[in-house]
PDB file of C-alpha atoms and ligand atoms in Angstrom:
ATOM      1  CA  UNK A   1     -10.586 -28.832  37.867  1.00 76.00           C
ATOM      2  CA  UNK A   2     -14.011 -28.729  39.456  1.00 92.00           C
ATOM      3  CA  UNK A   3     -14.555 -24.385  38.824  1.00 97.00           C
ATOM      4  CA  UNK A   4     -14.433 -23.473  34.799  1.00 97.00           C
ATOM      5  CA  UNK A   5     -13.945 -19.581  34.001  1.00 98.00           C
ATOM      6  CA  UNK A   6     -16.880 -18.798  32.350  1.00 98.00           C
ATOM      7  CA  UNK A   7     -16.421 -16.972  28.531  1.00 98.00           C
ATOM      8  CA  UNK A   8     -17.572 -13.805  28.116  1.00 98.00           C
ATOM      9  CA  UNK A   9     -20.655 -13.217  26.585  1.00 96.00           C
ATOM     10  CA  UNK A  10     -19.201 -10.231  24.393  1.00 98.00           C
ATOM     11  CA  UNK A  11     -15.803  -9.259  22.742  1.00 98.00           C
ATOM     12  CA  UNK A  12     -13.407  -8.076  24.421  1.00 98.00           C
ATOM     13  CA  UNK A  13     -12.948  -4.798  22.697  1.00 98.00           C
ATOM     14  CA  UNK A  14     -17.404  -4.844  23.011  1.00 98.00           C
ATOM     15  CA  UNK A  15     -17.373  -2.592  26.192  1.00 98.00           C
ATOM     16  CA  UNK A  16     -14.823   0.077  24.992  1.00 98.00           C
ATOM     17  CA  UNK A  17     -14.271   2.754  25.731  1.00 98.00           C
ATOM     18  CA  UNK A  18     -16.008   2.262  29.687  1.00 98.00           C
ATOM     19  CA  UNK A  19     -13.710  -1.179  29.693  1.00 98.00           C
ATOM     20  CA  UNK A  20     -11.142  -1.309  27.132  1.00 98.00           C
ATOM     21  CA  UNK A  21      -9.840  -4.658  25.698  1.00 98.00           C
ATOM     22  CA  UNK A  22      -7.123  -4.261  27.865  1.00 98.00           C
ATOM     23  CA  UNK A  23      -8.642  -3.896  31.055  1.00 98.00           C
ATOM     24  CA  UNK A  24     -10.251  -6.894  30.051  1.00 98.00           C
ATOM     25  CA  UNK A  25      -7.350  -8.666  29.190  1.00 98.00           C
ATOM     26  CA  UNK A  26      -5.640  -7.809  32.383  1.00 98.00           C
ATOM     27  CA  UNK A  27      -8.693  -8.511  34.612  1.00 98.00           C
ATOM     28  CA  UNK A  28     -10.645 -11.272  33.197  1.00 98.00           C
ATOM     29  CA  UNK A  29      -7.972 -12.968  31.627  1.00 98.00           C
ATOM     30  CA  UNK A  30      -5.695 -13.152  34.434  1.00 98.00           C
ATOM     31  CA  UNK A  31      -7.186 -11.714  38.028  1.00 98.00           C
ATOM     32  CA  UNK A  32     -10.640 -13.873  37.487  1.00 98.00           C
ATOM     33  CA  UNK A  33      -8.373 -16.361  36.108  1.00 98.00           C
ATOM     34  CA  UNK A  34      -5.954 -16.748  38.701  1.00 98.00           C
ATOM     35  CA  UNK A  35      -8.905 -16.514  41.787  1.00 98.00           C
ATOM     36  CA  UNK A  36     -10.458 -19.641  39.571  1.00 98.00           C
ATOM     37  CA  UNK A  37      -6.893 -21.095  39.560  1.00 98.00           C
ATOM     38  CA  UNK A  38      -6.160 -20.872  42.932  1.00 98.00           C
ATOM     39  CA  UNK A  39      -9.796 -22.027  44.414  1.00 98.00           C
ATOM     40  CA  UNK A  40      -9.537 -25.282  42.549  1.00 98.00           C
ATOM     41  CA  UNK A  41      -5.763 -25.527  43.988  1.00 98.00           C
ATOM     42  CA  UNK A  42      -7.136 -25.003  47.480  1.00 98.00           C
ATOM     43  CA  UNK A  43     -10.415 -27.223  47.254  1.00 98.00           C
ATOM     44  CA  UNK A  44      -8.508 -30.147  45.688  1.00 97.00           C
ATOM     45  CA  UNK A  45      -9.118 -33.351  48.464  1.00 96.00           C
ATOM     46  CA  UNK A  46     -11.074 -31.353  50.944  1.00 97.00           C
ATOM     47  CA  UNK A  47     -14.796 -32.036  51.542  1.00 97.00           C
ATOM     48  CA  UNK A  48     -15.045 -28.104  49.903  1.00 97.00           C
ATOM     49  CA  UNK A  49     -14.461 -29.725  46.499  1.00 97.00           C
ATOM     50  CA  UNK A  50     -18.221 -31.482  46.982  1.00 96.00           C
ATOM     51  CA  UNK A  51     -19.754 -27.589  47.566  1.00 97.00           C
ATOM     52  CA  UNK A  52     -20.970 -25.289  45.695  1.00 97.00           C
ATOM     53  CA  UNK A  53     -19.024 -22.094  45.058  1.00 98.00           C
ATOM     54  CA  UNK A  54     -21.882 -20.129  47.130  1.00 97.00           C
ATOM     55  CA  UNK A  55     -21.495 -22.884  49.909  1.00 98.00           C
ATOM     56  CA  UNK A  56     -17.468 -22.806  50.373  1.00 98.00           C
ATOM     57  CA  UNK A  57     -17.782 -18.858  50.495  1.00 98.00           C
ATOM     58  CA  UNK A  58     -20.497 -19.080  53.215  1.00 97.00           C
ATOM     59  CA  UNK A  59     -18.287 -21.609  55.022  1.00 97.00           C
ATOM     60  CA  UNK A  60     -14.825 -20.632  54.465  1.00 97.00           C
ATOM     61  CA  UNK A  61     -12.329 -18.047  55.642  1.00 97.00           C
ATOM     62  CA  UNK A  62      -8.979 -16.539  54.851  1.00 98.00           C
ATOM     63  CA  UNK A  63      -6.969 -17.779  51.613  1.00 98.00           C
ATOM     64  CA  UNK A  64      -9.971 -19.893  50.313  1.00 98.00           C
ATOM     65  CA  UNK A  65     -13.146 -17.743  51.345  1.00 98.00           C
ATOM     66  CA  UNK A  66     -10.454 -14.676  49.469  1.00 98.00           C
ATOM     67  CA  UNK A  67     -10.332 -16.551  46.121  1.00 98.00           C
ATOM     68  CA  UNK A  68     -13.664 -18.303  46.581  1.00 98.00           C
ATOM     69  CA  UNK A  69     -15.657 -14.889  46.953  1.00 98.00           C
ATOM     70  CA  UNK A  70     -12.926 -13.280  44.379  1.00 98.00           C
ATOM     71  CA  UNK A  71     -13.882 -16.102  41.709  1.00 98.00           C
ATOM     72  CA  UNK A  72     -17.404 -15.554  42.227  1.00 98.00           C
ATOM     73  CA  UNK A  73     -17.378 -11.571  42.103  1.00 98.00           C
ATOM     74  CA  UNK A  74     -15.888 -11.432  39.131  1.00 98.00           C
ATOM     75  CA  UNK A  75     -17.565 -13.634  37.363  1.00 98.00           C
ATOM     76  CA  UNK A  76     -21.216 -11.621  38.727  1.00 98.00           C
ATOM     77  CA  UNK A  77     -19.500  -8.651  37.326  1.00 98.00           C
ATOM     78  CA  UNK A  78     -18.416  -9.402  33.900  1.00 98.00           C
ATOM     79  CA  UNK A  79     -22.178 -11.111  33.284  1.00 98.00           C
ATOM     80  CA  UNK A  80     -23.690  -7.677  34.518  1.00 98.00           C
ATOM     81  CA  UNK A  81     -22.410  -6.015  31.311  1.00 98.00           C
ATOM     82  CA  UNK A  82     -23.657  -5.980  28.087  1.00 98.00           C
ATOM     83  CA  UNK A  83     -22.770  -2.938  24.696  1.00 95.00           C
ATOM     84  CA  UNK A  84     -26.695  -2.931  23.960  1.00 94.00           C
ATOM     85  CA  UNK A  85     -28.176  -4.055  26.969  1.00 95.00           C
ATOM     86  CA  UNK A  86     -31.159  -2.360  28.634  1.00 97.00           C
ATOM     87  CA  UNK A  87     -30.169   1.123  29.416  1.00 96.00           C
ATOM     88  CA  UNK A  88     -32.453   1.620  32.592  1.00 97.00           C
ATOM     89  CA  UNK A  89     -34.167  -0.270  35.270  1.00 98.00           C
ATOM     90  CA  UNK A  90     -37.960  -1.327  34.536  1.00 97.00           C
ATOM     91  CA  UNK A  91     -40.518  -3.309  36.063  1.00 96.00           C
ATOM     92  CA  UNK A  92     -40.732  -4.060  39.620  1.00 97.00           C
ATOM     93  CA  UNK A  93     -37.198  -2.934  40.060  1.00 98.00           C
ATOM     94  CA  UNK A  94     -37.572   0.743  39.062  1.00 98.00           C
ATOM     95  CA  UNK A  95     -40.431   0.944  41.316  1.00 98.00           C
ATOM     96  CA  UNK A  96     -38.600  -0.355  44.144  1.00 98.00           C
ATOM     97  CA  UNK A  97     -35.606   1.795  43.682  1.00 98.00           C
ATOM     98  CA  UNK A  98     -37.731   5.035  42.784  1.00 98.00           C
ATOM     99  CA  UNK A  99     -39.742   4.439  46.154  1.00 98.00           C
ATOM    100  CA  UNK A 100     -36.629   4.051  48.436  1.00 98.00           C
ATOM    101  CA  UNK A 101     -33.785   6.700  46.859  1.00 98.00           C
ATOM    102  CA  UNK A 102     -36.629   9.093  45.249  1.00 97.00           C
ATOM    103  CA  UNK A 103     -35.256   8.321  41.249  1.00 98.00           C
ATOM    104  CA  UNK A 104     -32.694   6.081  39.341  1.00 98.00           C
ATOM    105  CA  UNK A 105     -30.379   9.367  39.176  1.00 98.00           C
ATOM    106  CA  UNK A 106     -30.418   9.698  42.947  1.00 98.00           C
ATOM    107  CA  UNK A 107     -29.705   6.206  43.285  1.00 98.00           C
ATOM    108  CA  UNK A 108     -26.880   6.099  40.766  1.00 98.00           C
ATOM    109  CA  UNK A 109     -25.196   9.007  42.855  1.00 98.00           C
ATOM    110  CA  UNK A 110     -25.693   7.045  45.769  1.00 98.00           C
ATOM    111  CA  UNK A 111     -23.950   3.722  44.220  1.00 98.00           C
ATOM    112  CA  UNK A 112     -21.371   6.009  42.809  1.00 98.00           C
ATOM    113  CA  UNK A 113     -20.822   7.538  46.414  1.00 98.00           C
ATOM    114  CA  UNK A 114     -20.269   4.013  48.198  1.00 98.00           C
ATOM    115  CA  UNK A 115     -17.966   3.452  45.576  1.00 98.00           C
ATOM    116  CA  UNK A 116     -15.836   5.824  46.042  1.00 97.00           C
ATOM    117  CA  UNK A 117     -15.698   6.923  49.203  1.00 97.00           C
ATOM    118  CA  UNK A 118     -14.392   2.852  49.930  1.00 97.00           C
ATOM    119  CA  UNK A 119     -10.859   2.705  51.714  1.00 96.00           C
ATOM    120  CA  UNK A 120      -8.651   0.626  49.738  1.00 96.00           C
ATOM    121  CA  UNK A 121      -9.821  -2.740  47.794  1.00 97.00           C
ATOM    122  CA  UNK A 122     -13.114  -3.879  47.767  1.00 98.00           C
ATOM    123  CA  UNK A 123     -16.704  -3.689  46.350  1.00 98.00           C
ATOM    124  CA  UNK A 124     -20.210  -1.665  46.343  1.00 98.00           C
ATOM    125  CA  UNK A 125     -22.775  -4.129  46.200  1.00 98.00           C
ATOM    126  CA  UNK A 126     -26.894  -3.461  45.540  1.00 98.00           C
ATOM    127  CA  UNK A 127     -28.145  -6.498  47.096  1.00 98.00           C
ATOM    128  CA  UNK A 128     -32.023  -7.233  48.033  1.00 98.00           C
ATOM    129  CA  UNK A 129     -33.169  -9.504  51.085  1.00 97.00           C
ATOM    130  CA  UNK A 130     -36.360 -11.858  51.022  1.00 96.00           C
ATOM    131  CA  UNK A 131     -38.851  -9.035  51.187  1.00 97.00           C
ATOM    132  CA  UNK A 132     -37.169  -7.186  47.851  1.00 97.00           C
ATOM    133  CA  UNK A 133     -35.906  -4.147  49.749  1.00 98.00           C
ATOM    134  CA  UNK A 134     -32.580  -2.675  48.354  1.00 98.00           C
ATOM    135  CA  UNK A 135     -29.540  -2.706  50.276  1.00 98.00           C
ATOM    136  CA  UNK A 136     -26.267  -0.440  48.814  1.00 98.00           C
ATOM    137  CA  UNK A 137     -23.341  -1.772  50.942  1.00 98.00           C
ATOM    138  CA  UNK A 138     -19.464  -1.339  50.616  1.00 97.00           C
ATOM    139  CA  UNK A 139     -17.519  -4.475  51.411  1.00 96.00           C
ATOM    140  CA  UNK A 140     -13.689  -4.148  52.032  1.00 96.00           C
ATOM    141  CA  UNK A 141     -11.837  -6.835  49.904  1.00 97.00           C
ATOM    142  CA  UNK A 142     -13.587 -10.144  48.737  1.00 97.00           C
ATOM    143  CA  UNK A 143     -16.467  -9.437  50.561  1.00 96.00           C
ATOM    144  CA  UNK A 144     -19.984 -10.671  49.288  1.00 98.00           C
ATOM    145  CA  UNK A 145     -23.503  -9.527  50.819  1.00 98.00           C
ATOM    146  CA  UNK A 146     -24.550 -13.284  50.447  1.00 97.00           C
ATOM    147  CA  UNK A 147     -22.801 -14.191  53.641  1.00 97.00           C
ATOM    148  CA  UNK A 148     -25.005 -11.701  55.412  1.00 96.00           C
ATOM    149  CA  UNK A 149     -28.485 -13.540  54.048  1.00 96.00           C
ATOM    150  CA  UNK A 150     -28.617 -10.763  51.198  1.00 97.00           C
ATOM    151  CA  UNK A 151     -28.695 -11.872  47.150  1.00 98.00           C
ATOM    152  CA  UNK A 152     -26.367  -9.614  45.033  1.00 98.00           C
ATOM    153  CA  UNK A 153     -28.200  -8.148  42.007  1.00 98.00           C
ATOM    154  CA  UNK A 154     -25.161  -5.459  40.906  1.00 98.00           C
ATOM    155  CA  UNK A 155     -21.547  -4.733  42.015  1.00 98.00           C
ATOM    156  CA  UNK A 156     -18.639  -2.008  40.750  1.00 98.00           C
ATOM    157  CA  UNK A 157     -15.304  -3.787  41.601  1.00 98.00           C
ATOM    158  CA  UNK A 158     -13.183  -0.760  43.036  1.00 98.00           C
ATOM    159  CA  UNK A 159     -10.235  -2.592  43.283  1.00 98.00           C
ATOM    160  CA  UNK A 160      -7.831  -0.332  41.137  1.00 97.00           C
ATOM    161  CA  UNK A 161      -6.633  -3.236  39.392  1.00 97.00           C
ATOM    162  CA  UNK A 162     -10.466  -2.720  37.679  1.00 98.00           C
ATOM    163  CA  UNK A 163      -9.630   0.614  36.123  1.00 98.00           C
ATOM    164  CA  UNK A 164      -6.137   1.763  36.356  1.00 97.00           C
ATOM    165  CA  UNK A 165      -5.176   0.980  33.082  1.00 97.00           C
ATOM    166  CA  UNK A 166      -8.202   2.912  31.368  1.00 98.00           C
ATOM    167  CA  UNK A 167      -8.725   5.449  34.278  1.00 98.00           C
ATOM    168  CA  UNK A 168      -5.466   5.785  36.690  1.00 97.00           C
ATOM    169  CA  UNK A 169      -6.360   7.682  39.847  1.00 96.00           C
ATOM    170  CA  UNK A 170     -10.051   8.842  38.640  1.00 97.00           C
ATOM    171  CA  UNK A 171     -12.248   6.326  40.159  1.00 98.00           C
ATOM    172  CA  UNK A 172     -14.978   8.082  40.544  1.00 98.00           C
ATOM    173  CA  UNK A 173     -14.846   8.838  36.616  1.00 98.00           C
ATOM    174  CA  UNK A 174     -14.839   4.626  35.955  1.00 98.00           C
ATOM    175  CA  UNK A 175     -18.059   4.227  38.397  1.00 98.00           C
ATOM    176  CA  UNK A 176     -19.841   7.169  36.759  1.00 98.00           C
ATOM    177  CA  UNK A 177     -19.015   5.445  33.264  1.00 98.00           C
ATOM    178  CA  UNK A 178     -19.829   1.882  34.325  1.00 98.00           C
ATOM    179  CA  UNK A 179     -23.693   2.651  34.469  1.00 98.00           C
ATOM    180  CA  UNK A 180     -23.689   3.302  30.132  1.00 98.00           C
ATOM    181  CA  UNK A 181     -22.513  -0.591  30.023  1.00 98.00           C
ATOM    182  CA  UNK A 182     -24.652  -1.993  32.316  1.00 98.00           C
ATOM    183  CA  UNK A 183     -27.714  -4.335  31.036  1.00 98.00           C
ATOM    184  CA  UNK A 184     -30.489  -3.874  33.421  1.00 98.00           C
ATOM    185  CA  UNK A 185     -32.330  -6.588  32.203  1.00 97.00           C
ATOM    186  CA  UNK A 186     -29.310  -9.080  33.692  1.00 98.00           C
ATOM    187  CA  UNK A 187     -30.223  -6.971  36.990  1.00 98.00           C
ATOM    188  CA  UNK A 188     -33.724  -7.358  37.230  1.00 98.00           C
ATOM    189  CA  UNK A 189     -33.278 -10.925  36.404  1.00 98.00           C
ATOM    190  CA  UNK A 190     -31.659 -11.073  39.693  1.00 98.00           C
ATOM    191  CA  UNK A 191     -33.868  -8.948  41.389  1.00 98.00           C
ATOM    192  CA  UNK A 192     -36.463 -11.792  40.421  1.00 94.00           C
ATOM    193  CA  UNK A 193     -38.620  -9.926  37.489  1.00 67.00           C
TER     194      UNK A 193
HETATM  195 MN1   MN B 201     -11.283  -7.212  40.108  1.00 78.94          MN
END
């Protein structure tokens, strides 16, 4: 199998109560899992099994740019997370987000907004392009910025499979609650600190 599911850099009970151990059980152990599972099904003896995973999602489509994309979101938003990560941007980052949404709070309601005003399945990405602006995008589905020249620094899954078991209906609740587990540090790195 060419694609490994990464392990998780914490517990699985570390992010409770924002992600409880069985959330994580649920959606790392088998939704990440199965996307993994699948990709390396559909790759096996096709030139995509000499690619990258960023290369077959910015040259697929349908069932294999689904699980491709799928693999990789998941795995970008289980690394985002730390229990006693940084708490709040710094650095270069903070400046750039306080100089286009005003503050961090105003772009945390912003983020939150995307999120869950999204129809159906799918993602809210903060992405940056080559200059370091700050792009907040929904993308229906498996959708990834990347394929529109943008790098991903931060995404909330919305799918409800993501917080139905700790939240139900309340999604807006799980995004709100998301930002006390995220490690800022891991988002600046990506940002390019
Ligand atoms: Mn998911």
């Amino acid at each position: 199998m060419k694609f490994t599911q990464p392990r998780l850099p914490y517990a699985p009970d570390a992010l409770a109560p924002v992600i409880s151990a069985t959330t994580i059980d649920f959606h790392y152990g088998k939704h990440e899992k199965a996307y993994i599972d699948t990709l390396n099904t559909l790759i096996e003896n096709t030139p995509f099994s000499e690619m990258s995973l960023e290369e077959i999602i910015c040259k697929s489509d349908g069932k294999l740019f689904n699980n491709a994309s799928q693999a990789w979101n998941h795995i970008f938003y289980f690394f985002q997370f730390s229990p006693n990560g940084l708490k709040e941007p710094s650095g270069k980052l903070r400046e750039q987000i306080e100089s286009q949404f005003e503050s961090v709070d105003a772009f945390k309601k912003k983020f939150e907004e995307a999120g869950a005003t999204l129809f159906g399945s799918g993602w809210v990405w903060l992405s940056a392009d080559d200059k370091g602006t700050l792009f907040i995008t929904q993308g229906g589905n498996a959708s990834n910025p990347m394929t529109q020249g943008l790098k991903p620094i931060l995404t909330f899954d919305v799918w409800e499979h993501a917080y139905y078991l700790d939240y139900q209906n309340r999604r807006a609740e799980y995004l709100h609650s998301l930002w006390d587990i995220v490690d800022w540090d891991i988002v600046g790195i990506r940002y390019g600190e």
